[in-house]
Amino acid sequence: MGLAPEILSGLSDMGYTAPSPIQAQAIPVAITGRDLIASASTGTGKTAAFLVPIFQQLVGTERGVLRVVVLTPTRELALQIDEQVLALAYHVGLSSVAVVGGMKMIPQEDAIRSGVEIIVATPGRLMDHMKQKYLDMSTVQFLVLDEADRMFDMGFLPDVHHIISRIPKDRQTLLFSATMPSKVRKLADSILRDPQTVAVDPSKPAEGLVHWAFSVSHRRKADLLGRILSYDRFESVIVFVKRKSEADSLARKVRRLSGREAASIHSGRTQQERIAALEDFRTGSCPILVATDVAARGIDVSRISHVVHFDVPRSPEDYIHRSGRTGRAGESGEVITFVAPDEEKDFATIEKAIGGTIERDTMPRFDVGLAGRGRS
């Protein structure tokens, strides 16, 4: 792609050997300075797809001036994007700061005052800093809206519009979204200039995943989960539940039933507790993480072997986002869904949306009477 040696060196250190499909489509467009709308399934390398062209354009520019704002819906995702920013920025000579809630504002303020070139932020906390005079947005040249559909779902639209109003109109805007509902398209039409659109199967799970499901009653789900998690091949597992009230209790049951360490992550835990749980999961000291959807787009951990939908997701989009935690960047992974009788209709909707019937399995003493082939 004609990238600067500094960027190629950084990508090599980060383990990139070849561009993913979304990177191959998005980078050549964005590197020219054109506005971009990009949609692709979670776990396909979208972060590098917007960082690489921005960094390429910043090679050799003046330092100590804020030039890039990346908006993202969750603290976890912002922190993980900032990790990738730092890894690449080291080679280019740029600096960044993650501006997120749940953490002290003073260190963030100090970094902003020192003259960082890149801010990765959640909308609410960036608004807090914008109320102070030390944050000058007049020099911003690049705006990235990452996971735009989730920012809508979480009610950040008013904050996003206010932030955009403070950024110069003469900028490059890159909008990335796992799905492209009409409300996101409407936002894009209002803030982007003659954008080019690229898409890589945004409504489909990533390739390389094996999908299967268990038919099981609600009251037997925890016991079934404990049984399958006791198997050695379940090396690194995220279990998704609908409600945060279930996450802590299920993690305790998993520890008791499987004999393995398990942690929970949800909006009711402090930022420090969530960071600690993610770090234990990332290092492997805690191989099982029970999570609500607050983590569905905020976990960037390599080599997750399995995703388990303890409850059938509310929508096909949620199924895709959750499933995207495994099989990242072309790796293999397994996605398992527990389906109770009253969840069959929702599960059928998911199957229709992703374009195929998901193999149904049973296990002795857990079957609710639906036919299926047993799995050893």
XYZ file of C-alpha atoms in Angstrom:
376
model
C 0.000 0.000 0.000
C 3.044 2.278 -0.092
C 3.143 2.773 3.668
C 5.925 4.622 5.454
C 8.715 2.383 6.858
C 7.832 3.453 10.403
C 4.282 2.176 10.007
C 5.376 -1.069 8.361
C 7.755 -1.650 11.257
C 4.993 -1.023 13.764
C 2.585 -3.359 11.997
C 5.245 -6.054 11.926
C 5.853 -5.719 15.671
C 2.089 -5.956 16.232
C 1.969 -9.267 14.370
C 0.295 -8.113 11.148
C 1.470 -10.093 8.116
C -1.306 -9.389 5.598
C -4.324 -7.047 5.598
C -7.732 -8.400 6.518
C -10.553 -7.888 3.979
C -11.833 -4.709 5.674
C -8.278 -3.341 5.922
C -7.615 -4.102 2.270
C -10.731 -2.160 1.262
C -10.666 0.706 3.767
C -7.002 1.698 3.968
C -6.474 2.618 0.280
C -9.574 4.840 0.391
C -8.874 6.527 3.714
C -5.199 7.073 2.983
C -6.183 9.530 0.224
C -7.967 11.706 2.784
C -11.484 10.824 1.647
C -14.317 10.362 4.147
C -15.278 6.748 4.675
C -18.197 4.626 5.877
C -17.056 1.108 6.690
C -19.009 -1.842 8.004
C -17.667 -5.254 8.911
C -18.249 -7.928 11.503
C -16.611 -7.568 14.907
C -13.139 -9.058 15.084
C -12.091 -8.336 11.492
C -9.396 -5.737 12.146
C -11.341 -2.485 11.982
C -9.030 -0.653 14.400
C -5.994 -0.971 12.162
C -8.204 -0.094 9.181
C -8.620 3.449 10.517
C -5.331 3.874 12.401
C -3.019 2.999 9.528
C -4.263 5.632 7.029
C -4.379 8.316 9.721
C -0.844 7.570 10.886
C 0.386 7.511 7.299
C -0.912 11.044 6.824
C 0.644 12.194 10.109
C 4.174 10.983 9.364
C 6.460 14.021 9.440
C 3.858 16.474 10.761
C 4.385 18.837 13.689
C 4.143 17.221 17.119
C 2.385 18.515 20.237
C -0.867 19.425 18.455
C -4.155 17.531 18.865
C -4.983 16.093 15.451
C -7.054 12.924 15.999
C -10.192 12.191 18.010
C -11.501 8.630 18.143
C -14.953 8.210 19.711
C -16.060 4.811 20.935
C -19.010 3.693 23.086
C -17.340 1.830 25.971
C -14.403 2.319 28.289
C -13.050 -1.159 27.577
C -13.020 -0.588 23.840
C -11.420 2.846 24.222
C -8.630 1.416 26.375
C -7.975 -1.381 23.919
C -7.919 0.960 20.928
C -5.488 3.144 22.865
C -3.228 0.107 23.352
C -3.050 -0.353 19.577
C -2.549 3.386 19.091
C 0.398 3.345 21.479
C 1.956 0.309 19.792
C 1.865 2.003 16.396
C 2.537 5.538 17.653
C 5.804 4.425 19.229
C 7.279 3.935 15.749
C 5.835 7.137 14.302
C 6.649 9.419 17.240
C 3.077 10.269 18.225
C 1.419 10.335 21.652
C -2.110 9.541 22.812
C -4.373 9.392 25.832
C -7.483 7.382 26.648
C -10.182 9.725 27.952
C -12.764 7.531 29.667
C -15.036 7.543 32.678
C -14.384 5.501 35.790
C -10.828 6.795 35.985
C -9.337 9.971 37.458
C -9.564 13.077 35.280
C -6.300 14.680 36.468
C -3.926 12.308 34.611
C -6.087 12.698 31.505
C -5.977 16.477 31.860
C -2.197 16.396 32.312
C -1.798 14.376 29.118
C -4.049 16.754 27.174
C -2.156 19.781 28.463
C 1.177 18.161 27.507
C 0.129 18.168 23.856
C -0.978 14.688 22.788
C -1.736 14.228 19.114
C -4.437 11.569 19.600
C -7.385 11.268 21.981
C -9.348 8.001 22.222
C -12.489 8.767 24.182
C -15.944 7.835 25.279
C -18.373 10.688 24.505
C -19.403 11.462 28.085
C -15.907 11.839 29.514
C -14.706 13.845 26.501
C -17.621 16.219 27.119
C -16.392 16.623 30.718
C -12.989 17.754 29.470
C -14.482 19.970 26.787
C -16.140 22.044 29.517
C -12.641 23.124 30.590
C -10.503 25.613 28.690
C -7.428 23.396 28.374
C -8.957 21.227 25.617
C -8.631 22.945 22.238
C -10.387 21.004 19.460
C -9.710 23.564 16.729
C -6.679 21.684 15.403
C -8.390 18.292 14.920
C -7.934 16.954 11.390
C -9.254 13.400 11.814
C -12.446 12.186 13.473
C -13.211 8.483 13.895
C -16.595 7.195 15.040
C -16.033 3.565 16.003
C -18.935 1.201 16.695
C -21.375 3.912 15.654
C -24.395 1.630 15.957
C -23.592 0.859 19.583
C -23.152 4.564 20.382
C -26.696 5.057 19.131
C -27.977 2.145 21.198
C -26.353 3.576 24.315
C -27.886 7.025 23.835
C -24.734 8.953 22.973
C -26.125 10.715 19.896
C -26.594 14.172 21.550
C -23.034 14.078 22.935
C -21.641 12.971 19.574
C -23.367 15.842 17.780
C -22.049 18.339 20.344
C -18.498 17.031 20.040
C -18.651 17.192 16.248
C -19.852 20.803 16.431
C -16.568 21.706 18.173
C -14.353 20.034 15.567
C -13.410 21.878 12.354
C -15.557 21.008 9.352
C -12.427 20.767 7.249
C -11.492 17.322 8.511
C -11.474 13.688 7.470
C -14.227 11.611 9.079
C -14.133 7.827 9.238
C -17.263 6.048 10.464
C -17.006 2.361 11.370
C -19.953 0.229 12.389
C -20.622 -3.489 12.696
C -24.130 -2.913 11.346
C -25.552 -0.073 9.287
C -29.138 0.686 10.404
C -30.946 3.687 8.950
C -30.187 5.880 11.973
C -26.449 5.388 11.500
C -26.765 6.107 7.791
C -28.654 9.306 8.619
C -25.849 10.412 10.952
C -23.278 9.644 8.292
C -25.142 11.700 5.702
C -25.191 14.685 8.065
C -21.499 14.764 9.015
C -19.513 13.144 6.187
C -18.556 14.739 2.870
C -18.968 12.600 -0.235
C -17.957 9.426 1.627
C -17.036 6.166 0.004
C -18.671 3.061 1.481
C -16.964 -0.281 1.986
C -18.529 -3.356 3.550
C -17.369 -6.860 4.359
C -20.368 -9.040 5.245
C -21.472 -6.790 8.120
C -24.523 -8.964 8.846
C -22.576 -12.232 9.022
C -20.350 -13.713 11.728
C -16.648 -13.845 11.003
C -15.386 -16.773 8.979
C -13.602 -19.609 10.757
C -16.257 -20.045 13.443
C -18.062 -23.298 14.236
C -21.605 -22.693 15.508
C -23.655 -25.179 17.484
C -26.389 -25.152 20.102
C -27.773 -27.145 23.017
C -31.469 -27.618 23.668
C -31.784 -27.235 27.440
C -34.268 -25.912 29.975
C -33.513 -22.681 31.832
C -33.151 -24.448 35.166
C -30.539 -26.848 33.761
C -28.386 -24.293 31.944
C -25.955 -23.643 34.805
C -25.351 -27.353 35.357
C -24.790 -27.897 31.624
C -22.361 -24.986 31.511
C -20.392 -26.425 34.419
C -20.249 -29.779 32.651
C -18.915 -28.539 29.319
C -16.464 -26.088 30.911
C -14.815 -28.974 32.754
C -13.508 -30.246 29.402
C -9.877 -29.388 28.662
C -10.536 -28.101 25.142
C -12.454 -25.129 26.584
C -9.234 -23.224 27.122
C -10.378 -19.583 27.109
C -14.120 -18.936 27.299
C -16.457 -15.944 27.432
C -19.963 -16.720 28.691
C -22.530 -14.043 27.831
C -25.624 -13.439 29.954
C -28.395 -10.889 29.500
C -28.491 -9.362 32.981
C -25.704 -8.174 35.238
C -27.525 -9.698 38.223
C -26.798 -13.129 36.732
C -23.124 -12.610 35.961
C -21.709 -12.764 39.499
C -23.844 -15.703 40.622
C -23.113 -17.675 37.460
C -19.362 -17.106 37.849
C -19.601 -18.566 41.366
C -21.556 -21.581 40.062
C -19.024 -22.137 37.293
C -16.174 -22.199 39.805
C -18.048 -24.728 41.918
C -19.295 -26.964 39.093
C -16.276 -26.958 36.768
C -13.481 -26.621 39.308
C -11.953 -23.808 37.244
C -11.410 -20.120 37.982
C -14.062 -17.754 36.638
C -14.586 -13.990 36.880
C -17.426 -11.654 35.946
C -17.543 -8.314 34.158
C -20.551 -6.006 33.897
C -21.578 -2.376 34.354
C -22.111 -2.863 38.084
C -18.420 -3.463 38.724
C -15.936 -0.612 39.141
C -13.568 0.263 36.328
C -10.644 -1.083 38.343
C -12.472 -4.388 38.937
C -13.288 -4.695 35.243
C -9.710 -3.964 34.199
C -8.400 -6.538 36.698
C -10.840 -9.203 35.478
C -9.887 -8.543 31.849
C -6.194 -8.709 32.652
C -6.606 -12.033 34.487
C -8.547 -13.339 31.500
C -5.965 -12.027 29.028
C -3.046 -13.643 30.885
C -4.876 -16.941 31.314
C -4.875 -16.967 35.100
C -8.675 -16.867 34.875
C -9.756 -18.885 31.795
C -13.508 -18.204 32.066
C -15.151 -14.782 31.922
C -18.888 -14.305 32.505
C -19.972 -11.060 30.857
C -22.930 -8.930 29.895
C -23.092 -7.088 26.593
C -21.050 -4.256 28.101
C -18.108 -6.458 27.084
C -19.402 -7.698 23.742
C -17.490 -5.038 21.795
C -14.900 -4.201 24.406
C -12.783 -7.334 24.703
C -9.791 -7.641 22.406
C -8.112 -10.821 23.606
C -6.379 -13.139 21.177
C -6.990 -16.886 21.055
C -10.354 -17.056 22.804
C -11.377 -20.641 22.119
C -15.123 -20.425 22.831
C -18.020 -18.021 23.186
C -21.059 -19.338 25.047
C -24.437 -17.612 24.767
C -25.949 -18.656 28.094
C -29.136 -16.892 26.979
C -30.209 -16.577 23.363
C -29.167 -13.037 22.332
C -31.866 -10.396 21.904
C -31.092 -9.882 18.206
C -28.970 -11.285 15.371
C -26.703 -8.230 15.711
C -26.017 -9.080 19.357
C -25.292 -12.664 18.341
C -22.764 -11.465 15.774
C -21.085 -8.991 18.142
C -20.811 -11.522 20.961
C -19.596 -14.274 18.642
C -16.929 -11.936 17.287
C -14.923 -12.285 20.481
C -13.609 -15.629 19.166
C -12.223 -16.426 15.729
C -10.587 -13.006 15.493
C -8.300 -12.053 12.607
C -8.870 -15.340 10.801
C -8.357 -17.637 13.780
C -10.710 -20.531 14.493
C -13.249 -20.558 17.308
C -16.463 -22.156 18.523
C -19.758 -20.458 19.360
C -22.258 -22.312 21.551
C -25.806 -21.235 22.346
C -28.063 -22.623 25.079
C -31.630 -22.656 23.764
C -34.579 -23.113 26.140
C -38.025 -23.973 24.703
C -39.306 -20.401 25.060
C -36.221 -19.094 23.200
C -36.719 -21.187 20.065
C -38.442 -18.381 18.134
C -35.654 -15.875 18.799
C -33.044 -18.469 17.909
C -34.790 -19.208 14.617
C -34.623 -15.488 13.819
C -30.860 -15.547 14.385
C -30.450 -18.595 12.153
C -32.400 -16.892 9.381
C -30.370 -13.694 9.679
C -26.971 -15.411 9.487
C -28.119 -17.598 6.626
C -28.042 -21.152 7.930
C -29.323 -23.701 10.407
C -27.060 -24.110 13.427
C -26.302 -27.705 14.351
C -28.226 -28.808 17.420
C -26.608 -31.080 20.017
C -27.851 -32.814 23.112
C -26.258 -34.177 26.257
C -27.661 -36.974 28.432
C -29.856 -35.676 31.283
C -29.957 -32.143 29.815
C -32.021 -32.691 26.667
C -35.493 -31.142 26.569
C -36.740 -33.587 23.973
C -35.533 -32.124 20.665
C -33.699 -34.460 18.345
C -30.009 -33.952 17.786
C -26.718 -35.697 17.487
C -24.621 -36.097 20.591
C -21.097 -34.688 20.676
C -18.320 -36.603 22.340
